[in-house]
Structure formats: structure tokens, C-alpha cells
């Protein structure tokens, strides 16, 4: 069984918008940064549904999920780019490899041993309580529904810094290359699907409901 050993996120994190009686449960790499900026703009502090379970009973709870392989590849790029911020990453074999494809393949194997960073921890992990049971979720959104939800919650938009277009395009190209490694290697894809089988089930269920 894959271990959990990450320190860059707390299970139970949530943000409660009292005015609308809505509670957002952020999941790393699922537009969580975008939503946090809006909540912070409204002076909404970070809360915890594990420390205060009544949050889940007193509010409409929503979250955002993402296609698991797309999120995994995006999380991999995030970890590689931020390696200096998490020294624990240097302990894993993939970190020592220079060849791009071999590095990613070894990364998959390392994750099978341990979920060592929140960006590649299964999405369903963040939607469970202390005992591992799924919590009450009133609304599960796909990434494509994010803009609509923001418009529904917030009447105004916070001032944004100029987007880093070049960086975003570069990351997008890199992600497509990484995803191609998965698509051309059936065994590698199966390894990832095994790691995130609960995420795939939740994503497919949500996608069908969205249709």
C-alpha cells in the first residue's frame, strides 16, 4: 500500500463564505489557487472541517475535481519546478535522473511507494475525514465549471496581476509531452490508474452527471 508522507498541505482545509453559506474544499492542482485568491479577497480565512465538522453540516459544500492523469502530469511538473522548496523530493530516485522520459517513469514508481507531495496525493484523500470516510459533498464541479461558479459566488473580481502567459504556455507544452509518455506506454498508464482508481471513479461519476 502506498504511504502518505507530505507536509505541504493540511487535510481538512476549507474556506467558508458565510454570506452565501457555502464551503469550498480546495484540492491541490484543481483551480484551488484561483478560488483562494477570491476568498482571500473577501477576507475569508482558512478553516478546517476535521477540527470543526459542523462546517459540513451548516453549509453547502462544494469542490472541484480534475481528470486524474491530467492532474498527475500537472502535479509532476509542479514538483519538478518547485524542487528547491521541498527538500524531501531530493530523496527520491527520479530526482537523480536527467533523461526526461526516464525521469517521469521513475517518478511514477516513486509515487507507488509514497505520496510525498500534496500535488500528487489522490483527490479523494482531501474529501475524507480523519477515519478515511468520504465526507458530505453537495456539489462536485469539473474544471470547466470553475468560471461559472466564481460568477455565482462573487459579484466583483479582485484585481489580478498580469498573467504569466509565456510560463503557462511552456507548462502546457511540457504537460502534453508528459501525457504522451503515458498514452504510448500501456503499462505506465495502468500503474497510474491503479494509484488513483478512486479518483477515476469519482471523475467519471461527475462527468456523467455533468452531461
Tab-separated table of C-alpha atoms in Angstrom:
chain	number	residue	atom	x	y	z
A	1	UNK	CA	0.000	0.000	0.000
A	2	UNK	CA	1.265	3.450	-0.916
A	3	UNK	CA	2.209	5.572	2.107
A	4	UNK	CA	1.270	9.185	2.720
A	5	UNK	CA	4.140	11.401	3.784
A	6	UNK	CA	3.680	15.012	2.706
A	7	UNK	CA	3.972	18.199	4.755
A	8	UNK	CA	2.899	20.932	2.311
A	9	UNK	CA	-0.854	20.699	2.932
A	10	UNK	CA	-3.278	20.011	5.789
A	11	UNK	CA	-6.127	17.572	5.421
A	12	UNK	CA	-9.408	19.278	6.240
A	13	UNK	CA	-8.555	22.639	4.687
A	14	UNK	CA	-11.650	24.543	3.624
A	15	UNK	CA	-12.950	28.082	3.186
A	16	UNK	CA	-16.419	29.131	4.293
A	17	UNK	CA	-18.171	32.008	2.572
A	18	UNK	CA	-20.584	32.948	5.352
A	19	UNK	CA	-22.561	35.371	3.196
A	20	UNK	CA	-23.599	32.604	0.809
A	21	UNK	CA	-23.377	29.729	3.323
A	22	UNK	CA	-21.036	27.852	1.005
A	23	UNK	CA	-17.920	25.904	1.924
A	24	UNK	CA	-15.160	25.293	-0.601
A	25	UNK	CA	-12.815	22.335	-0.162
A	26	UNK	CA	-9.666	23.042	-2.174
A	27	UNK	CA	-7.722	20.214	-3.791
A	28	UNK	CA	-4.156	20.970	-4.953
A	29	UNK	CA	-3.877	21.404	-8.766
A	30	UNK	CA	-7.657	21.776	-9.127
A	31	UNK	CA	-8.005	25.546	-9.519
A	32	UNK	CA	-7.581	25.839	-5.744
A	33	UNK	CA	-5.220	28.820	-6.051
A	34	UNK	CA	-7.732	30.693	-8.198
A	35	UNK	CA	-10.531	30.180	-5.699
A	36	UNK	CA	-8.327	31.016	-2.708
A	37	UNK	CA	-7.490	34.386	-4.257
A	38	UNK	CA	-11.188	35.212	-4.460
A	39	UNK	CA	-11.877	34.035	-0.915
A	40	UNK	CA	-8.864	35.894	0.475
A	41	UNK	CA	-10.072	38.985	-1.353
A	42	UNK	CA	-13.304	38.614	0.629
A	43	UNK	CA	-11.247	38.220	3.836
A	44	UNK	CA	-12.354	34.621	4.244
A	45	UNK	CA	-9.884	32.768	6.500
A	46	UNK	CA	-8.764	29.175	6.086
A	47	UNK	CA	-10.815	26.773	8.197
A	48	UNK	CA	-10.700	23.030	8.870
A	49	UNK	CA	-13.610	20.617	8.620
A	50	UNK	CA	-11.636	17.963	10.504
A	51	UNK	CA	-11.272	20.272	13.504
A	52	UNK	CA	-14.780	21.687	13.117
A	53	UNK	CA	-17.054	19.064	11.480
A	54	UNK	CA	-20.114	21.300	11.899
A	55	UNK	CA	-18.854	23.295	8.916
A	56	UNK	CA	-20.018	20.434	6.702
A	57	UNK	CA	-23.480	20.405	8.267
A	58	UNK	CA	-24.110	24.132	8.247
A	59	UNK	CA	-23.021	24.979	4.700
A	60	UNK	CA	-23.402	23.867	1.125
A	61	UNK	CA	-20.119	22.072	0.447
A	62	UNK	CA	-18.520	22.115	-2.983
A	63	UNK	CA	-15.240	21.054	-4.507
A	64	UNK	CA	-13.544	20.770	-7.893
A	65	UNK	CA	-12.139	17.598	-9.374
A	66	UNK	CA	-9.946	17.021	-12.385
A	67	UNK	CA	-9.228	14.238	-14.862
A	68	UNK	CA	-6.694	12.178	-12.851
A	69	UNK	CA	-3.952	11.688	-15.459
A	70	UNK	CA	-4.063	15.338	-16.473
A	71	UNK	CA	-3.739	16.344	-12.811
A	72	UNK	CA	-0.941	13.837	-12.186
A	73	UNK	CA	1.107	15.180	-15.094
A	74	UNK	CA	0.484	18.748	-13.985
A	75	UNK	CA	1.455	17.819	-10.427
A	76	UNK	CA	4.668	16.222	-11.666
A	77	UNK	CA	5.684	19.447	-13.420
A	78	UNK	CA	4.821	21.444	-10.290
A	79	UNK	CA	7.041	19.217	-8.145
A	80	UNK	CA	9.949	19.321	-10.584
A	81	UNK	CA	9.736	23.100	-10.871
A	82	UNK	CA	9.498	23.586	-7.103
A	83	UNK	CA	12.065	21.023	-6.025
A	84	UNK	CA	14.067	23.625	-4.126
A	85	UNK	CA	11.055	24.351	-1.926
A	86	UNK	CA	10.666	20.735	-0.852
A	87	UNK	CA	13.993	19.140	0.004
A	88	UNK	CA	12.263	15.815	0.648
A	89	UNK	CA	11.945	15.430	-3.136
A	90	UNK	CA	15.705	15.010	-3.416
A	91	UNK	CA	15.447	11.717	-1.515
A	92	UNK	CA	13.601	10.005	-4.355
A	93	UNK	CA	15.219	8.210	-7.277
A	94	UNK	CA	13.549	10.216	-10.047
A	95	UNK	CA	15.300	13.369	-8.829
A	96	UNK	CA	18.691	11.938	-9.819
A	97	UNK	CA	17.703	11.109	-13.410
A	98	UNK	CA	18.325	13.588	-16.222
A	99	UNK	CA	16.592	11.923	-19.190
A	100	UNK	CA	13.107	13.445	-19.337
A	101	UNK	CA	11.136	10.300	-20.116
A	102	UNK	CA	13.081	8.050	-17.743
A	103	UNK	CA	12.697	10.680	-15.022
A	104	UNK	CA	8.909	10.626	-15.327
A	105	UNK	CA	8.723	6.825	-15.449
A	106	UNK	CA	10.779	6.599	-12.259
A	107	UNK	CA	8.601	9.292	-10.713
A	108	UNK	CA	5.560	7.018	-11.172
A	109	UNK	CA	7.419	4.216	-9.402
A	110	UNK	CA	8.458	6.519	-6.559
A	111	UNK	CA	4.863	7.650	-6.071
A	112	UNK	CA	3.818	3.998	-5.804
A	113	UNK	CA	5.998	3.858	-2.715
A	114	UNK	CA	4.855	7.147	-1.200
A	115	UNK	CA	2.615	10.138	-1.904
A	116	UNK	CA	5.326	12.600	-0.921
A	117	UNK	CA	3.760	15.835	-2.148
A	118	UNK	CA	0.210	17.200	-1.949
A	119	UNK	CA	0.124	17.888	-5.690
A	120	UNK	CA	0.057	14.158	-6.438
A	121	UNK	CA	-1.943	12.941	-3.426
A	122	UNK	CA	-5.250	11.394	-4.617
A	123	UNK	CA	-8.069	13.907	-4.873
A	124	UNK	CA	-10.381	11.695	-2.825
A	125	UNK	CA	-7.968	11.910	0.125
A	126	UNK	CA	-8.909	15.570	0.603
A	127	UNK	CA	-12.596	14.656	0.616
A	128	UNK	CA	-12.388	12.251	3.537
A	129	UNK	CA	-12.497	12.700	7.303
A	130	UNK	CA	-9.985	11.576	9.903
A	131	UNK	CA	-11.205	7.962	9.652
A	132	UNK	CA	-10.962	7.899	5.860
A	133	UNK	CA	-14.697	8.033	5.183
A	134	UNK	CA	-15.981	10.265	2.373
A	135	UNK	CA	-17.479	13.474	3.706
A	136	UNK	CA	-20.715	15.129	2.591
A	137	UNK	CA	-20.208	16.927	-0.724
A	138	UNK	CA	-23.216	18.811	-2.056
A	139	UNK	CA	-21.718	19.909	-5.355
A	140	UNK	CA	-18.805	18.401	-7.265
A	141	UNK	CA	-17.577	20.528	-10.155
A	142	UNK	CA	-15.315	19.896	-13.120
A	143	UNK	CA	-12.589	22.362	-14.079
A	144	UNK	CA	-14.741	23.537	-16.979
A	145	UNK	CA	-17.337	24.800	-14.474
A	146	UNK	CA	-14.965	26.969	-12.426
A	147	UNK	CA	-15.708	30.302	-14.128
A	148	UNK	CA	-19.455	29.837	-13.752
A	149	UNK	CA	-19.092	29.052	-10.046
A	150	UNK	CA	-16.920	32.120	-9.464
A	151	UNK	CA	-19.555	34.312	-11.136
A	152	UNK	CA	-22.220	32.709	-8.972
A	153	UNK	CA	-20.363	33.389	-5.714
A	154	UNK	CA	-18.690	36.718	-6.310
A	155	UNK	CA	-20.238	39.870	-7.751
A	156	UNK	CA	-16.894	41.549	-8.373
A	157	UNK	CA	-13.468	40.394	-9.382
A	158	UNK	CA	-10.279	41.138	-7.461
A	159	UNK	CA	-7.506	42.987	-9.222
A	160	UNK	CA	-5.254	40.491	-10.914
A	161	UNK	CA	-1.621	40.697	-11.762
A	162	UNK	CA	-0.750	40.391	-15.408
A	163	UNK	CA	-0.808	36.646	-16.209
A	164	UNK	CA	2.461	34.919	-16.968
A	165	UNK	CA	1.416	33.860	-20.449
A	166	UNK	CA	4.813	32.553	-21.540
A	167	UNK	CA	5.169	30.384	-18.444
A	168	UNK	CA	1.652	28.988	-18.828
A	169	UNK	CA	2.211	28.113	-22.497
A	170	UNK	CA	5.526	26.479	-21.682
A	171	UNK	CA	3.987	24.389	-18.931
A	172	UNK	CA	1.144	23.394	-21.233
A	173	UNK	CA	3.587	22.144	-23.857
A	174	UNK	CA	5.569	20.254	-21.242
A	175	UNK	CA	2.416	18.645	-19.912
A	176	UNK	CA	1.426	17.446	-23.368
A	177	UNK	CA	4.826	15.813	-23.752
A	178	UNK	CA	4.494	14.103	-20.364
A	179	UNK	CA	0.979	12.910	-21.209
A	180	UNK	CA	2.293	11.430	-24.449
A	181	UNK	CA	4.616	9.215	-22.378
A	182	UNK	CA	1.542	7.857	-20.606
A	183	UNK	CA	-0.500	7.304	-23.755
A	184	UNK	CA	2.268	5.424	-25.543
A	185	UNK	CA	3.040	3.159	-22.587
A	186	UNK	CA	0.076	0.969	-21.594
A	187	UNK	CA	1.814	-0.457	-18.527
A	188	UNK	CA	2.731	3.004	-17.280
A	189	UNK	CA	-0.860	4.148	-17.724
A	190	UNK	CA	-2.123	1.134	-15.787
A	191	UNK	CA	0.317	1.927	-12.961
A	192	UNK	CA	-1.147	5.423	-12.662
A	193	UNK	CA	-4.732	4.150	-12.919
A	194	UNK	CA	-4.026	1.712	-10.089
A	195	UNK	CA	-2.748	4.531	-7.885
A	196	UNK	CA	-5.781	6.718	-8.497
A	197	UNK	CA	-8.618	4.271	-9.086
A	198	UNK	CA	-10.896	6.096	-6.606
A	199	UNK	CA	-10.195	9.397	-8.360
A	200	UNK	CA	-11.107	7.866	-11.712
A	201	UNK	CA	-14.382	6.559	-10.279
A	202	UNK	CA	-15.289	9.978	-8.852
A	203	UNK	CA	-14.290	11.795	-12.021
A	204	UNK	CA	-16.329	9.503	-14.279
A	205	UNK	CA	-19.360	9.779	-11.991
A	206	UNK	CA	-19.124	13.590	-12.006
A	207	UNK	CA	-18.522	13.753	-15.755
A	208	UNK	CA	-21.635	11.664	-16.450
A	209	UNK	CA	-23.722	13.865	-14.153
A	210	UNK	CA	-22.375	16.968	-15.881
A	211	UNK	CA	-23.536	15.667	-19.254
